[in-house]
mmCIF file of C-alpha atoms and ligand atoms in Angstrom:
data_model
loop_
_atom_site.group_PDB
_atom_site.id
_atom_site.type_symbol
_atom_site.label_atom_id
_atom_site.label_comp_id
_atom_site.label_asym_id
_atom_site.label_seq_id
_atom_site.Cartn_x
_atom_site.Cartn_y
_atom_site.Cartn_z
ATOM 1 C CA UNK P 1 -18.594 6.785 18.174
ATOM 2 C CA UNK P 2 -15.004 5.799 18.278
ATOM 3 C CA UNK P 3 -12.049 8.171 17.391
ATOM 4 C CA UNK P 4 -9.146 6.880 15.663
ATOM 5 C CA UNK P 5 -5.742 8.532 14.609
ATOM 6 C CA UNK P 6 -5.333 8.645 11.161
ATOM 7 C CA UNK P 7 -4.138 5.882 9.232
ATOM 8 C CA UNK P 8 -1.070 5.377 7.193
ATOM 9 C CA UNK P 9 -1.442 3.475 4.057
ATOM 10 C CA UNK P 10 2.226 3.139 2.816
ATOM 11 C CA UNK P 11 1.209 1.387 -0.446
ATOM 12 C CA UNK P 12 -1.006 2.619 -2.849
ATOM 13 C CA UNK P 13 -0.992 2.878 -6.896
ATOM 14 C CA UNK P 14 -2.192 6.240 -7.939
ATOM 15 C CA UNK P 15 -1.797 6.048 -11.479
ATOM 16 C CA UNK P 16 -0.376 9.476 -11.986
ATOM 17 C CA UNK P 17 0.936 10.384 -14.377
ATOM 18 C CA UNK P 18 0.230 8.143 -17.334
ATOM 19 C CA UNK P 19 -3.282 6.520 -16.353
ATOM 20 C CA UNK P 20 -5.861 8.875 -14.805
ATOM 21 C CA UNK P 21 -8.758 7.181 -16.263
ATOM 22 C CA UNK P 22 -8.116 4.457 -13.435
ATOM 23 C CA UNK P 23 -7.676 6.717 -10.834
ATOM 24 C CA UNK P 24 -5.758 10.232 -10.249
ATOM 25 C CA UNK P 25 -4.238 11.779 -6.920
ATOM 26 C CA UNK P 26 -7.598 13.470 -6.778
ATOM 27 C CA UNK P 27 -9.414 10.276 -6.794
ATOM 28 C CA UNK P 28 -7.457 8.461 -5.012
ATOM 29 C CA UNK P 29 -6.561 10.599 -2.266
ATOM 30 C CA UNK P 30 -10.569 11.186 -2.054
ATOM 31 C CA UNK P 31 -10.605 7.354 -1.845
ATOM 32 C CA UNK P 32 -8.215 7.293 0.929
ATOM 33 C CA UNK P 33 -10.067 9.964 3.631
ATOM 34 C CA UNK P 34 -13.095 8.318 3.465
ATOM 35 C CA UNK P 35 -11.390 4.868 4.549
ATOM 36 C CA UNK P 36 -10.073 6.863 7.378
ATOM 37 C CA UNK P 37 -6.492 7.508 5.442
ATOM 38 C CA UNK P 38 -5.143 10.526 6.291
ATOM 39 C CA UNK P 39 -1.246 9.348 4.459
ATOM 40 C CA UNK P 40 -0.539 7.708 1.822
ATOM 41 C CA UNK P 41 2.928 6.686 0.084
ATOM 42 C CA UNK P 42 2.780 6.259 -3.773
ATOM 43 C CA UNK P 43 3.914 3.848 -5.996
ATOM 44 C CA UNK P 44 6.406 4.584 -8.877
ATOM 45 C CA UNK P 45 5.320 2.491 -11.676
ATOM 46 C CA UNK P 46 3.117 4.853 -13.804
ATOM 47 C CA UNK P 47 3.359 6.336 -17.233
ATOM 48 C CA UNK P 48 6.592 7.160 -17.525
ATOM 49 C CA UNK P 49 7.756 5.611 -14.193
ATOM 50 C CA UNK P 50 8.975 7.805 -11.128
ATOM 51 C CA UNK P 51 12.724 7.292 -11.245
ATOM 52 C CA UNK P 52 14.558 11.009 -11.264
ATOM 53 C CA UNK P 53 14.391 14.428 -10.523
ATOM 54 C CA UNK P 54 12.369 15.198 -13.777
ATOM 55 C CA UNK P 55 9.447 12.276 -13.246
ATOM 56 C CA UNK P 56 9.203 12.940 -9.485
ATOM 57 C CA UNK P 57 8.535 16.575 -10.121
ATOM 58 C CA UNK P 58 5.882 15.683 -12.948
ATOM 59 C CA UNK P 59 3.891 13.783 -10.241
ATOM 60 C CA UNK P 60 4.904 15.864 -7.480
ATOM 61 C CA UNK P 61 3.201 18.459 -9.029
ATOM 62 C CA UNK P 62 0.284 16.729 -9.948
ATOM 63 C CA UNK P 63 -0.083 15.721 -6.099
ATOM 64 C CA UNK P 64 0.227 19.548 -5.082
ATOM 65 C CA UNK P 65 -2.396 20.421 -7.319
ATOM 66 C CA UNK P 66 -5.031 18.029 -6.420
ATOM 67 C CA UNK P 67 -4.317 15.727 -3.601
ATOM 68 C CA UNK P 68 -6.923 15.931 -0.615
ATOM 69 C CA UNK P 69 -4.804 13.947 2.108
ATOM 70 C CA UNK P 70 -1.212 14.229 2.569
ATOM 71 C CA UNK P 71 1.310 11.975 0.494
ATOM 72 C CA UNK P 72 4.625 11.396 -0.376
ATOM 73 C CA UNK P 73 5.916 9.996 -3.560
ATOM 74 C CA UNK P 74 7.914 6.570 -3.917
ATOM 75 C CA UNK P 75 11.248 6.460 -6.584
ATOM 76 C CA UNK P 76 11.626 3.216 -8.150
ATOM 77 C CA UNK P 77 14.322 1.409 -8.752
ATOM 78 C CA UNK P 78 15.446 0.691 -12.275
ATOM 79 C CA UNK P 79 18.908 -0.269 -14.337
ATOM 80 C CA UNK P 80 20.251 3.101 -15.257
ATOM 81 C CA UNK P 81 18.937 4.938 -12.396
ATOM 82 C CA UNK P 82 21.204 3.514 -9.080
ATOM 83 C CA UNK P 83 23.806 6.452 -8.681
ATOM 84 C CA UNK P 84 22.280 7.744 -6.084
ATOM 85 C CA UNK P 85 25.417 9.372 -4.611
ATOM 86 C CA UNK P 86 25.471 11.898 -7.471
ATOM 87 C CA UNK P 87 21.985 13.375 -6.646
ATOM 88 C CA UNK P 88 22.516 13.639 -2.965
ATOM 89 C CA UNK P 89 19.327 15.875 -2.034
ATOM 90 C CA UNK P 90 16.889 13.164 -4.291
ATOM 91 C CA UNK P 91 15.887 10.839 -2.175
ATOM 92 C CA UNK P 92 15.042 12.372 0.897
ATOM 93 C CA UNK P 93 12.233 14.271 -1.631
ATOM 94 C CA UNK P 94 11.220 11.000 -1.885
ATOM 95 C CA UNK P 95 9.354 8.543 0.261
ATOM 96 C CA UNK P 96 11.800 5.611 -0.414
ATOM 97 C CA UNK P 97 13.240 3.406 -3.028
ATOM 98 C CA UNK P 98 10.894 1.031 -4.426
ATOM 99 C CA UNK P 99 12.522 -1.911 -6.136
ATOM 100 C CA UNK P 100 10.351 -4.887 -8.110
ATOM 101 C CA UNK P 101 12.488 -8.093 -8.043
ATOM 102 C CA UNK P 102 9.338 -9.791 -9.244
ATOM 103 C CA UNK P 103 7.187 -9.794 -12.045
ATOM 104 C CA UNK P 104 4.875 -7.018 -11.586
ATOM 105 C CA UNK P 105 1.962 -4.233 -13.257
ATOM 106 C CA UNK P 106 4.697 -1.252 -15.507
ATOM 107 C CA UNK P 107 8.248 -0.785 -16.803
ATOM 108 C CA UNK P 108 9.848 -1.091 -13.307
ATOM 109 C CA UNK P 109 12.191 -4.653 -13.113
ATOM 110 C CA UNK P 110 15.166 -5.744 -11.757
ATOM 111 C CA UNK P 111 15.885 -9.351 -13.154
ATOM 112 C CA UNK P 112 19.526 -9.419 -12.351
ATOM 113 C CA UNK P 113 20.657 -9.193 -8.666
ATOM 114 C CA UNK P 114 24.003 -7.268 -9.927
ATOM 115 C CA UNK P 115 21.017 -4.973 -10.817
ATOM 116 C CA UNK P 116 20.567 -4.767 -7.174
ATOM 117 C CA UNK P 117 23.423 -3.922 -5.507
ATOM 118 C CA UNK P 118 24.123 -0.192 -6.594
ATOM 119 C CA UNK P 119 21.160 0.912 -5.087
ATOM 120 C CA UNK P 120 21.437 -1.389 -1.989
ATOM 121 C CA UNK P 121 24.995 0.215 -1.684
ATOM 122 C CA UNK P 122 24.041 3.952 -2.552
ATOM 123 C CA UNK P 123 20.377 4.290 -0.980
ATOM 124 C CA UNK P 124 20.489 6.237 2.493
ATOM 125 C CA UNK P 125 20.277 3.885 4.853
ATOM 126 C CA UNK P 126 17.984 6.480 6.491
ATOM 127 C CA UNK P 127 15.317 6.031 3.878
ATOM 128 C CA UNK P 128 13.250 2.617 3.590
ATOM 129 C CA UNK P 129 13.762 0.533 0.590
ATOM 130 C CA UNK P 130 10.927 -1.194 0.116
ATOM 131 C CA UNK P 131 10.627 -4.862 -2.208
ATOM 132 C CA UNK P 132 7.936 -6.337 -4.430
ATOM 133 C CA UNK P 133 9.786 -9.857 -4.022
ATOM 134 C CA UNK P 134 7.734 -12.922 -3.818
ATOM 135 C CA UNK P 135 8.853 -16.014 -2.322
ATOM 136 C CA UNK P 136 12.772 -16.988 -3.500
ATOM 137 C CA UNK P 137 13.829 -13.384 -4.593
ATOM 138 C CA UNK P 138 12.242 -12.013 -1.060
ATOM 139 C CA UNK P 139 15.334 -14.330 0.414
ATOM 140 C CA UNK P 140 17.414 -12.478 -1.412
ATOM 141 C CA UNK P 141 16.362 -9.449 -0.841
ATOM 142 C CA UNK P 142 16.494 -10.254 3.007
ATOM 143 C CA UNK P 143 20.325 -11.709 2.340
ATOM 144 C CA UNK P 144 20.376 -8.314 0.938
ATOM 145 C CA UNK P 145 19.648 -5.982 3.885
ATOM 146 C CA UNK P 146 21.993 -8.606 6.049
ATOM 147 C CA UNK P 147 24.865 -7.803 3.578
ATOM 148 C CA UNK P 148 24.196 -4.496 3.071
ATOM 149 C CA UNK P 149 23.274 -4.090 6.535
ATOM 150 C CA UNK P 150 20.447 -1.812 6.170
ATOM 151 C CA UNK P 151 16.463 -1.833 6.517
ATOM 152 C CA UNK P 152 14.329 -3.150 4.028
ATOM 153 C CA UNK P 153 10.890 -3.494 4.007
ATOM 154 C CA UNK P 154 9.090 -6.456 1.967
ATOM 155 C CA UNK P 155 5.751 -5.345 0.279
ATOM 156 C CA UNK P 156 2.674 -7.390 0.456
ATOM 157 C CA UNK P 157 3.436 -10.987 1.565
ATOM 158 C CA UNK P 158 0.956 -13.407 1.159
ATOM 159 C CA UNK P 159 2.638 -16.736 2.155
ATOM 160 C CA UNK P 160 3.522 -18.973 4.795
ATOM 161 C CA UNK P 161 6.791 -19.444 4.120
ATOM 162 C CA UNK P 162 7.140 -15.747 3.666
ATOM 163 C CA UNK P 163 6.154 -15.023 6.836
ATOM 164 C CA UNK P 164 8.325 -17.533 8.744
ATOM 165 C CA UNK P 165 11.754 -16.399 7.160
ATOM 166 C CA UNK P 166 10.852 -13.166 8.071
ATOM 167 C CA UNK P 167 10.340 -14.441 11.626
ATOM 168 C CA UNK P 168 13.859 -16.329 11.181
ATOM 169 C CA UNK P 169 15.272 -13.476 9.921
ATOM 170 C CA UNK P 170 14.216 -10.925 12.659
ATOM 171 C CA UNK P 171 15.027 -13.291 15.604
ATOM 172 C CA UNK P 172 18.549 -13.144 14.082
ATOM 173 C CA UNK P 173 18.482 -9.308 14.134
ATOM 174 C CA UNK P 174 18.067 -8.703 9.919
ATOM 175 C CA UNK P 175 16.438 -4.856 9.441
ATOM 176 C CA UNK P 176 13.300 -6.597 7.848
ATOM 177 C CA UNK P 177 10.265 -5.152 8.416
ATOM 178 C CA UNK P 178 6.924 -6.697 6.226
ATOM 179 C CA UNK P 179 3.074 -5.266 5.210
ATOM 180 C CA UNK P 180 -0.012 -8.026 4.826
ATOM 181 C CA UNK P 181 -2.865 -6.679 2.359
ATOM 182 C CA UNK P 182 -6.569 -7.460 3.435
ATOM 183 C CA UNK P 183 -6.837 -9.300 0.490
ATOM 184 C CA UNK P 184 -4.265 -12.105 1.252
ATOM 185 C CA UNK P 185 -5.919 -11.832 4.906
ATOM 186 C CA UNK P 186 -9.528 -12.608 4.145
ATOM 187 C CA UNK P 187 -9.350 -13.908 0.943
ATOM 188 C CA UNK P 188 -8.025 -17.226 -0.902
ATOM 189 C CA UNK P 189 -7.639 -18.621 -4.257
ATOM 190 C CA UNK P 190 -10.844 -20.416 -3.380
ATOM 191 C CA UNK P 191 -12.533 -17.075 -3.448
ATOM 192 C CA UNK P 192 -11.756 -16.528 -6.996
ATOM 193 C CA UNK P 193 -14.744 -17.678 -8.384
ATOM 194 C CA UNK P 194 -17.389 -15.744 -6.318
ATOM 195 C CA UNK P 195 -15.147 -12.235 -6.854
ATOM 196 C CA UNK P 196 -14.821 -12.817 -10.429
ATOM 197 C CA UNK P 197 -18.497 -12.689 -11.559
ATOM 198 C CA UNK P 198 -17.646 -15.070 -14.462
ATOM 199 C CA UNK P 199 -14.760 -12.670 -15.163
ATOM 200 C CA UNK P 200 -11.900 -14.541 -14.030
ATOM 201 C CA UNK P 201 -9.495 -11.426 -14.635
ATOM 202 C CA UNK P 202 -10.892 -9.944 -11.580
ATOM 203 C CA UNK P 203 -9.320 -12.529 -9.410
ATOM 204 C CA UNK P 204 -6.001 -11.159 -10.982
ATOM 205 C CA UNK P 205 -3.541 -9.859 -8.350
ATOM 206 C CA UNK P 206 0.445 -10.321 -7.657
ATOM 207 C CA UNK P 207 1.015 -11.427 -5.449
ATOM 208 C CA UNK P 208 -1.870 -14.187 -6.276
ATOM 209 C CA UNK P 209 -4.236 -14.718 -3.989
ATOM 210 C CA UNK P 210 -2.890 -17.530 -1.886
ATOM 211 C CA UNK P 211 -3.990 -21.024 0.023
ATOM 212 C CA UNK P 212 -6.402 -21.201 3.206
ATOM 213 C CA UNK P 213 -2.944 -22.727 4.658
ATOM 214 C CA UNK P 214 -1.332 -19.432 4.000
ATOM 215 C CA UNK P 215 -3.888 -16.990 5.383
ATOM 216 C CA UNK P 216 -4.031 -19.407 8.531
ATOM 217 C CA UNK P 217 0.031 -18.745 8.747
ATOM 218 C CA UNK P 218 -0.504 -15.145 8.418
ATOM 219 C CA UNK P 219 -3.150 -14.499 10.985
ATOM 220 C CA UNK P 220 -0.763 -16.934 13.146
ATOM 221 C CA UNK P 221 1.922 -14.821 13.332
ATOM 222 C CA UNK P 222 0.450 -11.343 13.273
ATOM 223 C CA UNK P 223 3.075 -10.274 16.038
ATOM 224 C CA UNK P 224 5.818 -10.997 12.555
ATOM 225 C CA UNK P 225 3.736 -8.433 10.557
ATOM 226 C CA UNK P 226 4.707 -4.404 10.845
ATOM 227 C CA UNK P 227 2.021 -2.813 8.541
ATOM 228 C CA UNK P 228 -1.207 -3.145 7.131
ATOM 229 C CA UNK P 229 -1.150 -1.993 3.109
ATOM 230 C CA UNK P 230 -3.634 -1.732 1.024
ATOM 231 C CA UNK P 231 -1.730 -1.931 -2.293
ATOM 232 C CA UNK P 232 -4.425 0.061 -3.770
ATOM 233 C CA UNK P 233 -4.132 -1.321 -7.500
ATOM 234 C CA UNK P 234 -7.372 0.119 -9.284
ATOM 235 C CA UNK P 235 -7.433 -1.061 -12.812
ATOM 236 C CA UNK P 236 -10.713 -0.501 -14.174
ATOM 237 C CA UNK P 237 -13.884 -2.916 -14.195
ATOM 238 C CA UNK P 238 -13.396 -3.270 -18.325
ATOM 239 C CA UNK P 239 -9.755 -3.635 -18.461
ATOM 240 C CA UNK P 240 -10.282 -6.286 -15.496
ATOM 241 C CA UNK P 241 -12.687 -8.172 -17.922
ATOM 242 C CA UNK P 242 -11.022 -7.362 -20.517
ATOM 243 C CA UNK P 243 -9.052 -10.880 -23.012
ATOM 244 C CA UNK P 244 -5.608 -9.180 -21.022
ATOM 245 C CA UNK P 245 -6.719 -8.422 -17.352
ATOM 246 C CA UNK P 246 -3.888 -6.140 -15.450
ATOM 247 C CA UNK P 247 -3.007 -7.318 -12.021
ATOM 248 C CA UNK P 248 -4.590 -5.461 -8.805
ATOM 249 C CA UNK P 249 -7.836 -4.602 -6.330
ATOM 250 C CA UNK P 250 -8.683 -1.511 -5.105
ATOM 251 C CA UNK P 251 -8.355 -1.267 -1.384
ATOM 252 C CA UNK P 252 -8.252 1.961 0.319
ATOM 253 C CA UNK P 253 -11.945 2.352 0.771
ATOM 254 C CA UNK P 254 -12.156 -1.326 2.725
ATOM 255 C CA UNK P 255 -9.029 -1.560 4.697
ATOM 256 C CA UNK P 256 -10.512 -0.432 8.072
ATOM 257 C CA UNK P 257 -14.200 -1.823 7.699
ATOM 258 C CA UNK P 258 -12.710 -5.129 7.120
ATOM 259 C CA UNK P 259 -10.141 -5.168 10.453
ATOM 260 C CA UNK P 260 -12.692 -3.217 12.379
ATOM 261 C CA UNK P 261 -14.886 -6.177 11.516
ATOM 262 C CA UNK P 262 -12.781 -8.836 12.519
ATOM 263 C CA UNK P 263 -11.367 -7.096 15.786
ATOM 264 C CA UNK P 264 -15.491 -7.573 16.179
ATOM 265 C CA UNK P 265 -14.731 -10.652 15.797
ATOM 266 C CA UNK P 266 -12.025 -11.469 18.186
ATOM 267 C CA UNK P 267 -9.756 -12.164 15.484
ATOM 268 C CA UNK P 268 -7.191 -9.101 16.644
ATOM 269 C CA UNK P 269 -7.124 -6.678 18.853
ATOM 270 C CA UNK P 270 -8.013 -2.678 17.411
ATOM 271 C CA UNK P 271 -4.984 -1.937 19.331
ATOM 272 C CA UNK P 272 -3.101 -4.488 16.896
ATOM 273 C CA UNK P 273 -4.860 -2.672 14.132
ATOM 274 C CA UNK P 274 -3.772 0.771 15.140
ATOM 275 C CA UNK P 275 0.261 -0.477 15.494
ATOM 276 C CA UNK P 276 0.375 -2.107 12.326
ATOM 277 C CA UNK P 277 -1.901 1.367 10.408
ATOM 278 C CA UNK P 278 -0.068 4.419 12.635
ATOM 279 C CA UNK P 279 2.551 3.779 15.137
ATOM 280 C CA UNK P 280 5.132 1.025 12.907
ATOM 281 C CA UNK P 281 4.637 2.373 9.305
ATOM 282 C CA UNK P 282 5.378 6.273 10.947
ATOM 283 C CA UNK P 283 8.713 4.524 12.338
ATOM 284 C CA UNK P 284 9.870 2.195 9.132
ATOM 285 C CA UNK P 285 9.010 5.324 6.764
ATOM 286 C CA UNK P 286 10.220 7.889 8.499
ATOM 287 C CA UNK P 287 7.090 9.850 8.632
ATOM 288 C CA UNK P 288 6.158 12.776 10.601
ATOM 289 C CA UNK P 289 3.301 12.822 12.949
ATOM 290 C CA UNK P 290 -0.118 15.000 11.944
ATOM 291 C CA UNK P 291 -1.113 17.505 14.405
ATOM 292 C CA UNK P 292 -4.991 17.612 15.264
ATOM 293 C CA UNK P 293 -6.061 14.845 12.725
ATOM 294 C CA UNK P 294 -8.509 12.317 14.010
ATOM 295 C CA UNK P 295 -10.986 9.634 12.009
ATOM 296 C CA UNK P 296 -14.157 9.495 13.728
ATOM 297 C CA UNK P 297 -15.954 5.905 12.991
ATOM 298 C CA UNK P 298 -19.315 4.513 14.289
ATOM 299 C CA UNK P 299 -18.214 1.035 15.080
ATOM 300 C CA UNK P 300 -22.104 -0.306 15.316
ATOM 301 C CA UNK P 301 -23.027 0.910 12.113
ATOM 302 C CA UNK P 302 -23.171 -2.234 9.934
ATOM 303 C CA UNK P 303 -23.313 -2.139 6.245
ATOM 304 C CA UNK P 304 -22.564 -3.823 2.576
ATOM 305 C CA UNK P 305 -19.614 -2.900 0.175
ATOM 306 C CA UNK P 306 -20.661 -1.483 -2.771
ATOM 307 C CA UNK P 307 -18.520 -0.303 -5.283
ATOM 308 C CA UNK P 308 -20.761 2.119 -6.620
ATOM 309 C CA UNK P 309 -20.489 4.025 -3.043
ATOM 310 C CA UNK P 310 -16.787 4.265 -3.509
ATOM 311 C CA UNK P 311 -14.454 7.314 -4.753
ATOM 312 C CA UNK P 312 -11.960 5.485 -6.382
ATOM 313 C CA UNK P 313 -12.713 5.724 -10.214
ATOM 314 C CA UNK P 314 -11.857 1.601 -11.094
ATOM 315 C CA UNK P 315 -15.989 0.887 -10.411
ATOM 316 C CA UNK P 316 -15.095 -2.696 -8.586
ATOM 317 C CA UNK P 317 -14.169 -4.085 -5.601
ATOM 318 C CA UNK P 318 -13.687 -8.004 -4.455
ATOM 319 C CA UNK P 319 -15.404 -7.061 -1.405
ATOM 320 C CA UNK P 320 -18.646 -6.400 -3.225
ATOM 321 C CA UNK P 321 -21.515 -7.526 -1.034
ATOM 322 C CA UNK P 322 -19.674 -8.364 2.395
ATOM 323 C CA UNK P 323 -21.430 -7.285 5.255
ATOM 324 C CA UNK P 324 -18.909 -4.968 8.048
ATOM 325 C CA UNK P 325 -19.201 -3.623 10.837
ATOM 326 C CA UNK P 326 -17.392 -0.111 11.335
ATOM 327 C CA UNK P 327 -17.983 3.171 9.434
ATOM 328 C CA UNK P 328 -16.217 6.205 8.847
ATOM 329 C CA UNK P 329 -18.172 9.200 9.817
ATOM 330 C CA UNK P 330 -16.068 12.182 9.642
ATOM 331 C CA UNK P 331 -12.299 12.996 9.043
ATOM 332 C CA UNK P 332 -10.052 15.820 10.605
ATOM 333 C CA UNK P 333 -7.032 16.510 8.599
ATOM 334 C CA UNK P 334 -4.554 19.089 10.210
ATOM 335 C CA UNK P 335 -8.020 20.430 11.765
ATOM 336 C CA UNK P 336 -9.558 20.859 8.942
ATOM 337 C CA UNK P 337 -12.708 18.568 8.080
ATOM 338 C CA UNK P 338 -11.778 16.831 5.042
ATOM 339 C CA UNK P 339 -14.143 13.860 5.036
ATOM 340 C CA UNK P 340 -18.232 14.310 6.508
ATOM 341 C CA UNK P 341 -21.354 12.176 6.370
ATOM 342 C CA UNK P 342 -20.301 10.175 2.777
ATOM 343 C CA UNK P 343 -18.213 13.384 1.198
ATOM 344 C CA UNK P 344 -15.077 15.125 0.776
ATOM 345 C CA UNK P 345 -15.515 17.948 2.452
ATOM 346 C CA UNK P 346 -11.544 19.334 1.490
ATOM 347 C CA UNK P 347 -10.639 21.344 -1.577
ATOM 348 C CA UNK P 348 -8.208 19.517 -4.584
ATOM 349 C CA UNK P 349 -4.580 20.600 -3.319
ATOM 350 C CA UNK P 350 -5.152 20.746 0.661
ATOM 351 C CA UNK P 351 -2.966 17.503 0.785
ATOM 352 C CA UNK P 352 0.788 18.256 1.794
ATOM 353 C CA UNK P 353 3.887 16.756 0.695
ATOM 354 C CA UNK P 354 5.300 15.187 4.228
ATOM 355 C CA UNK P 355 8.582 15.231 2.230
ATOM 356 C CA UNK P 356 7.908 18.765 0.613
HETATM 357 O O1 DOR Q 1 -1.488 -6.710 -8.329
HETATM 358 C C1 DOR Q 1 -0.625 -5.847 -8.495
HETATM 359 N N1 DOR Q 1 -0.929 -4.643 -9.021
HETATM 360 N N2 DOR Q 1 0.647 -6.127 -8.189
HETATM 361 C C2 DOR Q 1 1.670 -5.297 -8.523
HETATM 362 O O2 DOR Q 1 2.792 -5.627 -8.292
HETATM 363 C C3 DOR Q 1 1.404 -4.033 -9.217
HETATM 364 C C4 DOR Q 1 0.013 -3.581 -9.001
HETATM 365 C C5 DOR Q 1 -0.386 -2.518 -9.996
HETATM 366 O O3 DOR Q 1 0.315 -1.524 -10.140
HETATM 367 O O4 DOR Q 1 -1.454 -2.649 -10.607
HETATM 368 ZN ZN1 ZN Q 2 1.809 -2.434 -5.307
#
C-alpha cells in the first residue's frame, strides 16, 4: 500500500446550478474522493453562469450543503461583468477568473480581445486567471499576461505547438503556467472510433482530441507542463448520443489510475505525478495546504474501467475497458475517512470552502 497526499484537481465542471441531472456537487465531489481528489476548483459555465456576487452565492451554497471534498468556486469572465475594482472583496471568494477566448460548452465568451482587457487590467494579480484558449487566441492570451504583466494559467492544452510557445514563453520569463488532461495524454483522434461505440458524439471534446504527433510533443516536454486537470465535463451517455452531442469526458474517477499506470510504465516518474497533482497547482491557485489528509492506493491491484463502478452520474467514460494498475483504497480528509473499500464514507456538506 502506497500513501499519497491528496490531489488537486483545479478543473472540473460540476454542473451546479442549472444541470444536476449530469452531475451535482454531491456527485461530483463523491466522484472526486474516490479518484484520490481531496480539492477541486469549479468551473463557471452552468445554468445561469457564475459571474457575481448573486450566482456565486447560489452555487456556493449549493457546495456547502452537499459537497463531500473541499472546493472552491471559479468566476467567469463575461462582457458586462469586468469591473472588478468596484467589488473589491469578490474575487478573493472566488477561486480565480475563468475566461473562454474559445468556443466552448455555456453562455461564457469573449470574442473580442477589447473584451479582454478590463479584466486583465482589474483582476488581482494575486488570483490566477485561468484561459480556455486554443491554439492562436492562447498567443494572445500569453501576449496578454506579458502586457499585463501578470500570471495566467492556460487550461487544457492538447497541442504541440501549444506546448512549445509556452516553453518560449517561460524561458523569456512570461507568468504562464499550463494543465495537460489524460485525455489529450493517452488518447488521439485515432481513438475516436473505439470510444465512440458507433456514437461518434462521444468522441466530442474541446479541445478535440489531437494527433499521435501532439501527444508525442506533450509527453516530450512534461518538465513545460505545471498541472494535471481532469476537466471533468460529464454530459450524460444520451445527450452524448444524442443528433447534438455537448462537448466533454468525465475524468475525475481515472486521473490517477491512468498516471499511476504509466509511472508503471516508465513513462514518468510518481514524483512527476505528485508535482504536477499537489505541490504546483497549491502554488499557481493559491491554495492552502490540508492538514492530516492522505489517499491510500494499492498500486498492485490491477483492474478494468467501468463506468458503471463510477460516482459521477454521466454513466460513460472513454476509458471503458482499459486495464490499470493502481487503486484507491481509502481516503482521509482533514482526518476524517471520507472514502473506504468502494464508498463514500463522508456525510453531504463535510466539504469546506478553501476560500470560505
Ligand atoms: O469539452 C469541453 N467540455 N470543453 C469545454 O470547454 C467545456 C466543457 C463542458 O463544460 O462540458
Ligand atoms: Zn473545462
Amino acid at each position: 500500500m502506497m500513501q499519497l497526499p491528496g490531489l488537486i484537481d483545479p478543473h472540473v465542471h460540476l454542473r451546479e446550478p442549472g444541470a444536476i441531472h449530469k452531475e451535482d456537487y454531491d456527485s461530483g465531489t463523491s466522484a472526486a474522493l474516490a479518484g484520490g481528489v481531496t480539492l477541486v476548483l469549479a468551473m463557471p459555465n452552468t445554468k445561469p453562469p457564475i459571474f457575481d456576487a448573486q450566482t456565486l452565492d447560489l452555487a456556493l451554497d449549493s457546495a456547502k450543503a452537499k459537497a463531500r471534498c473541499d472546493y472552491a468556486q471559479f468566476l467567469g469572465a463575461g462582457p458586462d461583468n469586468s469591473d472588478w475594482a468596484s467589488h473589491p472583496s469578490l474575487p478573493g471568494r472566488s477561486a480565480g477568473l475563468k475566461m473562454y477566448l474559445d468556443s466552448t460548452f455555456g453562455q461564457l465568451r469573449l470574442d473580442d480581445m477589447s473584451l479582454w482587457m478590463p479584466h486583465f487590467q482589474q483582476w488581482p494579480k494575486s488570483l490566477p486567471i485561468v484561459a480556455h484558449s486554443e491554439s492562436r487566441s492562447m498567443a494572445a492570451a500569453i501576449l496578454f499576461a506579458a502586457i499585463y504583466e501578470r500570471p495566467v494559467h492556460i487550461a487544457h492544452i492538447s497541442l504541440k505547438e501549444e506546448v512549445l510557445l509556452i516553453k518560449a514563453a517561460k524561458e523569456r520569463g512570461i507568468h504562464v503556467t499550463c494543465e495537460v488532461c489524460p485525455h489529450h495524454l493517452f488518447l488521439t483522434k485515432d481513438d475516436i472510433p473505439a470510444i465512440s461505440h458507433g456514437h461518434p458524439g462521444r468522441g466530442e471534446v474541446r479541445p478535440r482530441l489531437a494527433t499521435q504527433v501532439d501527444v508525442d510533443a506533450l509527453w516530450a516536454n512534461l518538465d513545460v507542463i505545471d498541472c494535471f486537470a481532469t476537466d471533468h465535463a460529464p454530459h450524460t451517455i444520451a445527450e452524448k448520443d444524442s443528433d447534438n452531442p455537448p462537448p466533454g469526458f468525465p475524468g475525475l474517477e481515472t486521473i490517477l489510475p491512468l498516471l499511476l499506470t504509466a509511472v508503471d510504465a516508465g513513462r514518468l516518474t510518481l514524483d512527476d505525478v505528485l508535482t504536477r497533482m499537489v505541490t504546483n497547482p497549491r502554488r499557481i491557485f493559491n491554495l492552502p495546504e490540508q492538514p492530516e489528509t492522505w489517499v491510500e492506493v494499492d498500486e498492485n491491484a490491477a483492474y478494468e474501467i467501468k463506468a458503471s463502478e463510477s460516482f459521477t452520474r454521466c454513466g460513460w467514460t472513454p476509458f471503458e475497458g482499459w486495464k490499470v494498475k493502481g487503486r484507491v483504497r481509502k481516503v482521509v480528509l482533514r482526518g476524517q475517512t471520507a472514502f473506504e473499500d468502494g464508498k463514500i464514507v463522508v456525510d453531504a456538506g463535510y466539504g469546506k470552502n478553501i476560500r470560505g
